CSV table of C-alpha atoms in Angstrom, one decimal:
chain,number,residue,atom,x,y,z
U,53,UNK,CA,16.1,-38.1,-26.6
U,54,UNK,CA,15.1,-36.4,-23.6
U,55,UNK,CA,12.3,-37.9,-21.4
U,56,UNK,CA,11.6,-35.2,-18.6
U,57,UNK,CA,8.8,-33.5,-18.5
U,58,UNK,CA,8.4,-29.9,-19.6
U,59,UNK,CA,8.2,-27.4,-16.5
U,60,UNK,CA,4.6,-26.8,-15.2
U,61,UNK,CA,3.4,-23.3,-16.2
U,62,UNK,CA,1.1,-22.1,-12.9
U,63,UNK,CA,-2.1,-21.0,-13.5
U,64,UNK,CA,-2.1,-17.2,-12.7
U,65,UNK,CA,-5.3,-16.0,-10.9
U,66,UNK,CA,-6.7,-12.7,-11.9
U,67,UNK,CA,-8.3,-10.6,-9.3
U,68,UNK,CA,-11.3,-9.1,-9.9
U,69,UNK,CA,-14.0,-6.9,-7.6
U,70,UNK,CA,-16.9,-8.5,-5.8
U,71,UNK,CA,-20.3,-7.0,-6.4
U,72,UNK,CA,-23.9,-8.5,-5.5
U,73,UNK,CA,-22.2,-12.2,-5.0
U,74,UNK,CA,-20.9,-12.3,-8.5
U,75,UNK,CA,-17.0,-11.5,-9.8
U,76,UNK,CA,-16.9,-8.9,-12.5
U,77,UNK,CA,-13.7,-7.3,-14.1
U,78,UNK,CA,-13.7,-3.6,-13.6
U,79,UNK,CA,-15.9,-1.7,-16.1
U,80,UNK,CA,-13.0,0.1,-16.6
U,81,UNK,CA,-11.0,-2.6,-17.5
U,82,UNK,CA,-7.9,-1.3,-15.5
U,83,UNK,CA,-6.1,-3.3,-13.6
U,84,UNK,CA,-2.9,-2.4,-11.4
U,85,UNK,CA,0.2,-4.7,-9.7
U,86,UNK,CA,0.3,-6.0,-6.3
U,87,UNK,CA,3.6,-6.2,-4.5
U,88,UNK,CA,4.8,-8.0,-1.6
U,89,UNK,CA,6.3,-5.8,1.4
U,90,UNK,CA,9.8,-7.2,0.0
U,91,UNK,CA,8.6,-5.6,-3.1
U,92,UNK,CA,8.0,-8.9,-4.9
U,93,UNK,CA,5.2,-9.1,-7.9
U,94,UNK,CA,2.1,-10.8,-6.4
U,95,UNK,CA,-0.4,-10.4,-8.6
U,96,UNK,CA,-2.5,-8.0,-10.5
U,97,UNK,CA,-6.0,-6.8,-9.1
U,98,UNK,CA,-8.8,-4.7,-10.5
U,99,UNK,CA,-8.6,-0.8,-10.3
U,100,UNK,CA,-12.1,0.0,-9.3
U,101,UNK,CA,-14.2,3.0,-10.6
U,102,UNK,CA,-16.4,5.1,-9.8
U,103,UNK,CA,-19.0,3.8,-11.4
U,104,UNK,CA,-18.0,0.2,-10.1
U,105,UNK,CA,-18.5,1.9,-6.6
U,106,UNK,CA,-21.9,2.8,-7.9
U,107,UNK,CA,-22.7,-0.6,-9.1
U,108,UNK,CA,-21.5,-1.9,-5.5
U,109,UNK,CA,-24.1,0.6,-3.6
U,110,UNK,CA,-27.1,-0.4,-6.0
U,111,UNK,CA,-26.1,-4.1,-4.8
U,112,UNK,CA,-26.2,-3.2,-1.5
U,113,UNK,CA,-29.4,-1.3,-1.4
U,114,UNK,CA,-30.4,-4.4,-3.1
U,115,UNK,CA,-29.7,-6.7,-0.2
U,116,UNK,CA,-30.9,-4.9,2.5
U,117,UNK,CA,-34.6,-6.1,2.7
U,118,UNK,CA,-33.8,-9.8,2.8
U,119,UNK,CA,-31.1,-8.8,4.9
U,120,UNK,CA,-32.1,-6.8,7.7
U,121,UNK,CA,-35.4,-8.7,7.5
U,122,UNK,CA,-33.4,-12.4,8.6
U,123,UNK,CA,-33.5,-13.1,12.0
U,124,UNK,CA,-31.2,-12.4,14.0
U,125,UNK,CA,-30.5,-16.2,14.7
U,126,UNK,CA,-30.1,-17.0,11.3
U,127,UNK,CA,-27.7,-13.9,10.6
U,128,UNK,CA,-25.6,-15.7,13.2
U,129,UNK,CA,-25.6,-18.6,11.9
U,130,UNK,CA,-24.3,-17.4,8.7
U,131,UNK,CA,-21.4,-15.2,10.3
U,132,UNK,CA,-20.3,-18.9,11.8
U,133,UNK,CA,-20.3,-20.4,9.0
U,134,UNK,CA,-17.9,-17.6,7.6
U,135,UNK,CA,-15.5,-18.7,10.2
U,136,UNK,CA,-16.2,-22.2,9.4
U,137,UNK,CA,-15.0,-22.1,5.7
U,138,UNK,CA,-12.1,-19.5,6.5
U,139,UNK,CA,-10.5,-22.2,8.9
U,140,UNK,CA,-10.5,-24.6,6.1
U,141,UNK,CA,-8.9,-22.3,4.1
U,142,UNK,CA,-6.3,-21.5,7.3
U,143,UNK,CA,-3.0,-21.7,5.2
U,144,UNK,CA,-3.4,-19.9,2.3
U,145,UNK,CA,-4.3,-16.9,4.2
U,146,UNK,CA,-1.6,-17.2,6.4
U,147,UNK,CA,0.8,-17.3,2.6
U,148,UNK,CA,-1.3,-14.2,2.0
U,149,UNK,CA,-1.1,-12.3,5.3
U,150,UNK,CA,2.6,-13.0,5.4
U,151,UNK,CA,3.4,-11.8,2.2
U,152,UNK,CA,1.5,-8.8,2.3
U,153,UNK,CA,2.4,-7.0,5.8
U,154,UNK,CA,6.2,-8.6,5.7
U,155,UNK,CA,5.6,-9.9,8.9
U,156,UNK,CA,6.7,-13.8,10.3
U,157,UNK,CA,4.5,-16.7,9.5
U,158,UNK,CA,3.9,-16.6,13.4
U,159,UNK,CA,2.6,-13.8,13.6
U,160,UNK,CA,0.7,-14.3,10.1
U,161,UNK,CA,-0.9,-16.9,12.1
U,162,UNK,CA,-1.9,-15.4,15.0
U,163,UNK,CA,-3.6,-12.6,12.9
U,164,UNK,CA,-5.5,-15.4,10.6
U,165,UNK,CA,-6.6,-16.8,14.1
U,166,UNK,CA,-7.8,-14.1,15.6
U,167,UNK,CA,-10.1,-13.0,12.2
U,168,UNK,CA,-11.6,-16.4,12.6
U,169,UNK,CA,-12.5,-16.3,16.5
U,170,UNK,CA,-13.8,-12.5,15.3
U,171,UNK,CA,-16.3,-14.0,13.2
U,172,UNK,CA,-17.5,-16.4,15.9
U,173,UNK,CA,-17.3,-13.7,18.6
U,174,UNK,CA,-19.4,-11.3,16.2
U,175,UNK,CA,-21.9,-14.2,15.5
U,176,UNK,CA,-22.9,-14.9,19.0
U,177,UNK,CA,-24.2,-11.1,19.3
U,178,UNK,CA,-26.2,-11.1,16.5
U,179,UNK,CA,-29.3,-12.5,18.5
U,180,UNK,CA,-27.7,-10.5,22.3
U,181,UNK,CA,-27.2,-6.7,20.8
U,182,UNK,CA,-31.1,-6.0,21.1
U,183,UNK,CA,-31.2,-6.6,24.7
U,184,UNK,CA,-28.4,-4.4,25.3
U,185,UNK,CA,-29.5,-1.7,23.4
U,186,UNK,CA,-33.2,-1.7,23.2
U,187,UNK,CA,-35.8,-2.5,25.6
U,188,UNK,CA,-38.9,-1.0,27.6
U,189,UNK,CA,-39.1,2.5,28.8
U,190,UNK,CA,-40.8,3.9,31.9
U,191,UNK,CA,-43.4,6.5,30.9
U,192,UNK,CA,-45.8,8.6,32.5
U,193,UNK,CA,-48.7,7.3,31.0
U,194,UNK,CA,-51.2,4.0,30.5
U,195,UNK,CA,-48.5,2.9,27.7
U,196,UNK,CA,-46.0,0.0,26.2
U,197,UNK,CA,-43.0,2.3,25.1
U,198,UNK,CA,-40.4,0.2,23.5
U,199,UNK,CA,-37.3,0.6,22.1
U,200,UNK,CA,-35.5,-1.6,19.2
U,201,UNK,CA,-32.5,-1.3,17.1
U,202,UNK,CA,-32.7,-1.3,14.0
U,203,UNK,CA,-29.6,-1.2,10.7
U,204,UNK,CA,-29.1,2.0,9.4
U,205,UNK,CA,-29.0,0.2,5.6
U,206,UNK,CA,-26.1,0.8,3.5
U,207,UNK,CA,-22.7,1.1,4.8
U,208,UNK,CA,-19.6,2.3,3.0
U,209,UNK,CA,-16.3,0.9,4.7
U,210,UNK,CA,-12.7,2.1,3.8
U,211,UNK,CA,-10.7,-0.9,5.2
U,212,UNK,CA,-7.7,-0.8,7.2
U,213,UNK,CA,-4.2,-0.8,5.7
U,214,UNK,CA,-2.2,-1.9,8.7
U,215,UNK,CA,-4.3,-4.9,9.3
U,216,UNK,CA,-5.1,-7.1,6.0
U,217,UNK,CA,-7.2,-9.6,7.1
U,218,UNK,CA,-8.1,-9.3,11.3
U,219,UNK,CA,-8.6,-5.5,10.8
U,220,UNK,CA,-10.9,-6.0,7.8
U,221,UNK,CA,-13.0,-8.4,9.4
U,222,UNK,CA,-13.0,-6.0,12.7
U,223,UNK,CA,-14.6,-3.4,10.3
U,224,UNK,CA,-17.0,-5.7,8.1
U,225,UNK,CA,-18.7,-7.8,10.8
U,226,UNK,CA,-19.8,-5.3,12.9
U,227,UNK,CA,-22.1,-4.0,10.3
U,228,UNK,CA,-23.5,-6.6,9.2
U,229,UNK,CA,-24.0,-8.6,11.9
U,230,UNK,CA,-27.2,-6.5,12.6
U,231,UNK,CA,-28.5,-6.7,9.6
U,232,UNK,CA,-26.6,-3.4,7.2
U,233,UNK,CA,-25.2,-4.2,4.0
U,234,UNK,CA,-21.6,-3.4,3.4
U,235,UNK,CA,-19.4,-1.8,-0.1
U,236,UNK,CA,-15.7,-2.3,1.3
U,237,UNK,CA,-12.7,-0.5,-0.4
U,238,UNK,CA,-10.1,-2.8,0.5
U,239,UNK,CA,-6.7,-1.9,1.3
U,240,UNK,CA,-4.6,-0.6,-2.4
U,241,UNK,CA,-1.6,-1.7,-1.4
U,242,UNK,CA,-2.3,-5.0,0.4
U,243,UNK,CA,-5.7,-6.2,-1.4
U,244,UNK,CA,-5.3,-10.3,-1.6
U,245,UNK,CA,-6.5,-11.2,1.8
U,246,UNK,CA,-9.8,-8.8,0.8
U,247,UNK,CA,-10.5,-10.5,-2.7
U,248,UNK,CA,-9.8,-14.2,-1.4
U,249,UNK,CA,-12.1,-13.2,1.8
U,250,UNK,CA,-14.9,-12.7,-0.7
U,251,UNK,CA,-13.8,-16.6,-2.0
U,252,UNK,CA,-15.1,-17.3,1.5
U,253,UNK,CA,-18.4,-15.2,1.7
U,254,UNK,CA,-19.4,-16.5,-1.6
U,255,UNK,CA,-19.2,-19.9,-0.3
U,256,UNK,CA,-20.7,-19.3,2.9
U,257,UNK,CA,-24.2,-18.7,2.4
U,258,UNK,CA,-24.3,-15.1,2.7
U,259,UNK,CA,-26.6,-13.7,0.3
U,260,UNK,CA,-25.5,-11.6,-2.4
U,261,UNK,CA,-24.8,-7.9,-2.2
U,262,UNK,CA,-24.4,-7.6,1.6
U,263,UNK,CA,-20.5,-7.4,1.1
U,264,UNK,CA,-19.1,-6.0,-2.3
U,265,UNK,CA,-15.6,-5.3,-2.2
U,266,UNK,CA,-13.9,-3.1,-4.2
U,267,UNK,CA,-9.8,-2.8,-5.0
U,268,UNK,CA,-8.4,-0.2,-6.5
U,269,UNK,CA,-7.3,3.6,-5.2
U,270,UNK,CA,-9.3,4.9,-2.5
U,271,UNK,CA,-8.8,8.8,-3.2
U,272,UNK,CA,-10.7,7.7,-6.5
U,273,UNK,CA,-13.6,5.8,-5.4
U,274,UNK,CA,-14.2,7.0,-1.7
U,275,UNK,CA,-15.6,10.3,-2.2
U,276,UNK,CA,-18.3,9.1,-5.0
U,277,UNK,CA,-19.2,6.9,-2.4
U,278,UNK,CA,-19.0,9.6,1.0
U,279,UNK,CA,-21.2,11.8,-1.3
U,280,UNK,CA,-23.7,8.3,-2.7
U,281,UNK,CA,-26.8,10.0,-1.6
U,282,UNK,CA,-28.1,6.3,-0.8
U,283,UNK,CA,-25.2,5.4,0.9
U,284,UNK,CA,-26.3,5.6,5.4
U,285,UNK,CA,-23.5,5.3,7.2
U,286,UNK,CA,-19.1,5.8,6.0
U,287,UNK,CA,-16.8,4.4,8.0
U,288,UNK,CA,-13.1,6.0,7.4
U,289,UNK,CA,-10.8,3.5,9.5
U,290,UNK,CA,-8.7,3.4,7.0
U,291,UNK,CA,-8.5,6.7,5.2
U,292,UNK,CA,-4.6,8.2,6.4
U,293,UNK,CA,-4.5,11.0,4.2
U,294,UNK,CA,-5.9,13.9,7.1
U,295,UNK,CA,-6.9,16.4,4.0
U,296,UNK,CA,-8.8,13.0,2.2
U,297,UNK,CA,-10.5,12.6,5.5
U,298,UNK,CA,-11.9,15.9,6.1
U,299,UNK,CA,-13.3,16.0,2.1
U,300,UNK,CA,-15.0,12.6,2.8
U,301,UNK,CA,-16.8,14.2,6.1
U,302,UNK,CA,-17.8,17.1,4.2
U,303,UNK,CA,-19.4,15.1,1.4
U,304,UNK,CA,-20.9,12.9,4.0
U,305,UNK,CA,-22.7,15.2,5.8
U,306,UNK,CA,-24.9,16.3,2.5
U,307,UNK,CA,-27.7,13.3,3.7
U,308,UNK,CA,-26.5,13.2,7.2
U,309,UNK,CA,-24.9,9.9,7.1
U,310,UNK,CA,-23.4,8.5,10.1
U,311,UNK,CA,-19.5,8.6,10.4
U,312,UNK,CA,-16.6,6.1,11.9
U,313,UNK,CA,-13.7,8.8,11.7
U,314,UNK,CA,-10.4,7.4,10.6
U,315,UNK,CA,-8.0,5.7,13.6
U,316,UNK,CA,-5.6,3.0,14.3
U,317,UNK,CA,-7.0,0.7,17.0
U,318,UNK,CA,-5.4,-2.4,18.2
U,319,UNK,CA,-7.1,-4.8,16.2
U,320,UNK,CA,-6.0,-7.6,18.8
U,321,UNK,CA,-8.1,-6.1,21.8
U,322,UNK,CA,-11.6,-7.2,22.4
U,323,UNK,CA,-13.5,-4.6,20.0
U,324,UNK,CA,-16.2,-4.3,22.1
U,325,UNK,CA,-19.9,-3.1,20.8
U,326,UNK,CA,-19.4,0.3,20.1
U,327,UNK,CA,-18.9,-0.5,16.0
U,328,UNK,CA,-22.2,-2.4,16.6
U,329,UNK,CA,-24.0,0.3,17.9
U,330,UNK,CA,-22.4,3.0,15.8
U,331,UNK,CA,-24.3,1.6,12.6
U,332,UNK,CA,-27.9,0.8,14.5
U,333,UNK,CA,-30.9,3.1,14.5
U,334,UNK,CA,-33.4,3.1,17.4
U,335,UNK,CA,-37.1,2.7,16.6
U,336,UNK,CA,-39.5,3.1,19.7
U,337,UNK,CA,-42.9,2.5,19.3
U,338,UNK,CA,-46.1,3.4,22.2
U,339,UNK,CA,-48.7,0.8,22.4
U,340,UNK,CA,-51.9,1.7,24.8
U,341,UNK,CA,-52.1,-1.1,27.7
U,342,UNK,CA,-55.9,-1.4,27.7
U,343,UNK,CA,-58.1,-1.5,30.4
């Protein structure tokens, strides 16, 4: 009679979207296969909707209040402690970057490093990007004339494809750093780094609704959310498809949202404060001096 144990059977992890802090399945109830980029089965993640992108806005526009209305200090501290629980989770993203872009577990690391120093670097501006990009004015006139930034509320973010993980983070922190909420159609082909990211922001004391990440194809959900009429502000990073690109600028101009056009930066130079900036609105306000 035998006396070895029967092989472990591993417990496979199904994917799902995340919308306003929670983890739902796809309305749809779709779902489609991940590969490797050795064309190895990974896993198999949710095939977003349309009206799961609509459910994502509604979370969003949900969020923005307490959001926007945190200060800036404690926005920042929350961005830290982002980077704080993705160190601690350091290896399995490097697994997941690795398999995902094909590329050596060096250069897996490097990538999973730089996302974490991004969130750090993008923390320590969340109480700095008013003083850059506000202040007083000179006026002919007995007046206080003053300029702050302010978020421009909803953001809808097609993330990058050639970076999983640094150049998703490069797109997602800059928005909400000052204070926008965020609907993210991650990557189709390379997804897992997105869905175990929202692992992290789940657990990191963001509140819910100011990221929701979608999987799924982006042809289908993008332009329900380019033409969301309570949607401010589309950023196409990672929209490839030229013809794609121009529809989802046509739809977005319908209530004048503000537009990121697609491109390829390098994702490992300093990034700067133009995404920053690019999603802010500027409020002035006069106030008499007195006598």
């Amino acid at each position: 009679m035998s006396t070895e144990s029967p092989a472990r059977v591993a417990v496979r992890k199904t994917y799902k979207l995340f919308i306003g802090g929670a983890f739902p399945r796809s309305e749809s109830g779709r779902s489609y296969q991940v590969h490797s980029a050795s064309g190895a089965f990974l896993a198999n993640a949710a095939l977003g909707s349309r009206k799961d992108a609509r459910d994502a806005v509604k979370a969003a526009r949900a969020a923005v209040g307490k959001w926007s209305g945190a200060t800036a200090y404690n926005r920042g501290q929350i961005l830290y402690r982002v980077a704080e629980v993705l160190e601690g989770r350091h290896e399995q993203f490097v697994s997941e970057v690795k398999a995902a872009e094909g590329v050596s577990r060096k250069e897996a690391t490097a990538q999973v490093d730089a996302a974490i120093d991004r969130w750090v670097w993008y923390a320590g501006w969340s109480d700095k990007i008013a003083q850059i990009h506000g202040g007083a004015n000179p006026v002919a006139g007995p007046y206080f004339n003053l300029s702050a930034p302010e978020p421009t509320g909803v953001v809808a973010v097609v993330a990058p494809a050639d970076s999983s993980l640094l150049g998703l983070v490069s797109v997602i922190a800059p928005a909400i750093v000052t204070g926008n909420t965020v609907v993210v159609l991650a990557a189709t082909d390379r997804p897992l780094p997105a869905v175990s990211l929202t692992e992290v922001l789940a657990t990191s004391d963001l509140p819910g609704g100011v990221v929701n990440v979608l999987t799924g194809k982006v042809a289908e959900m993008a332009p329900w959310l380019a033409a969301h009429m309570d949607v401010n502000a589309i950023d196409l990073t990672g929209v490839t498809d030229n013809t794609l690109a121009t529809e989802l600028e046509i739809a977005a101009a319908e209530n004048l949202k503000r537009v990121i056009r697609p491109g390829s930066p390098d994702w490992t130079a300093d990034p700067g404060v133009s995404r920053m900036l690019a999603l802010l609105e500027i409020k002035t306000v006069w106030h008499p001096k007195g006598v």
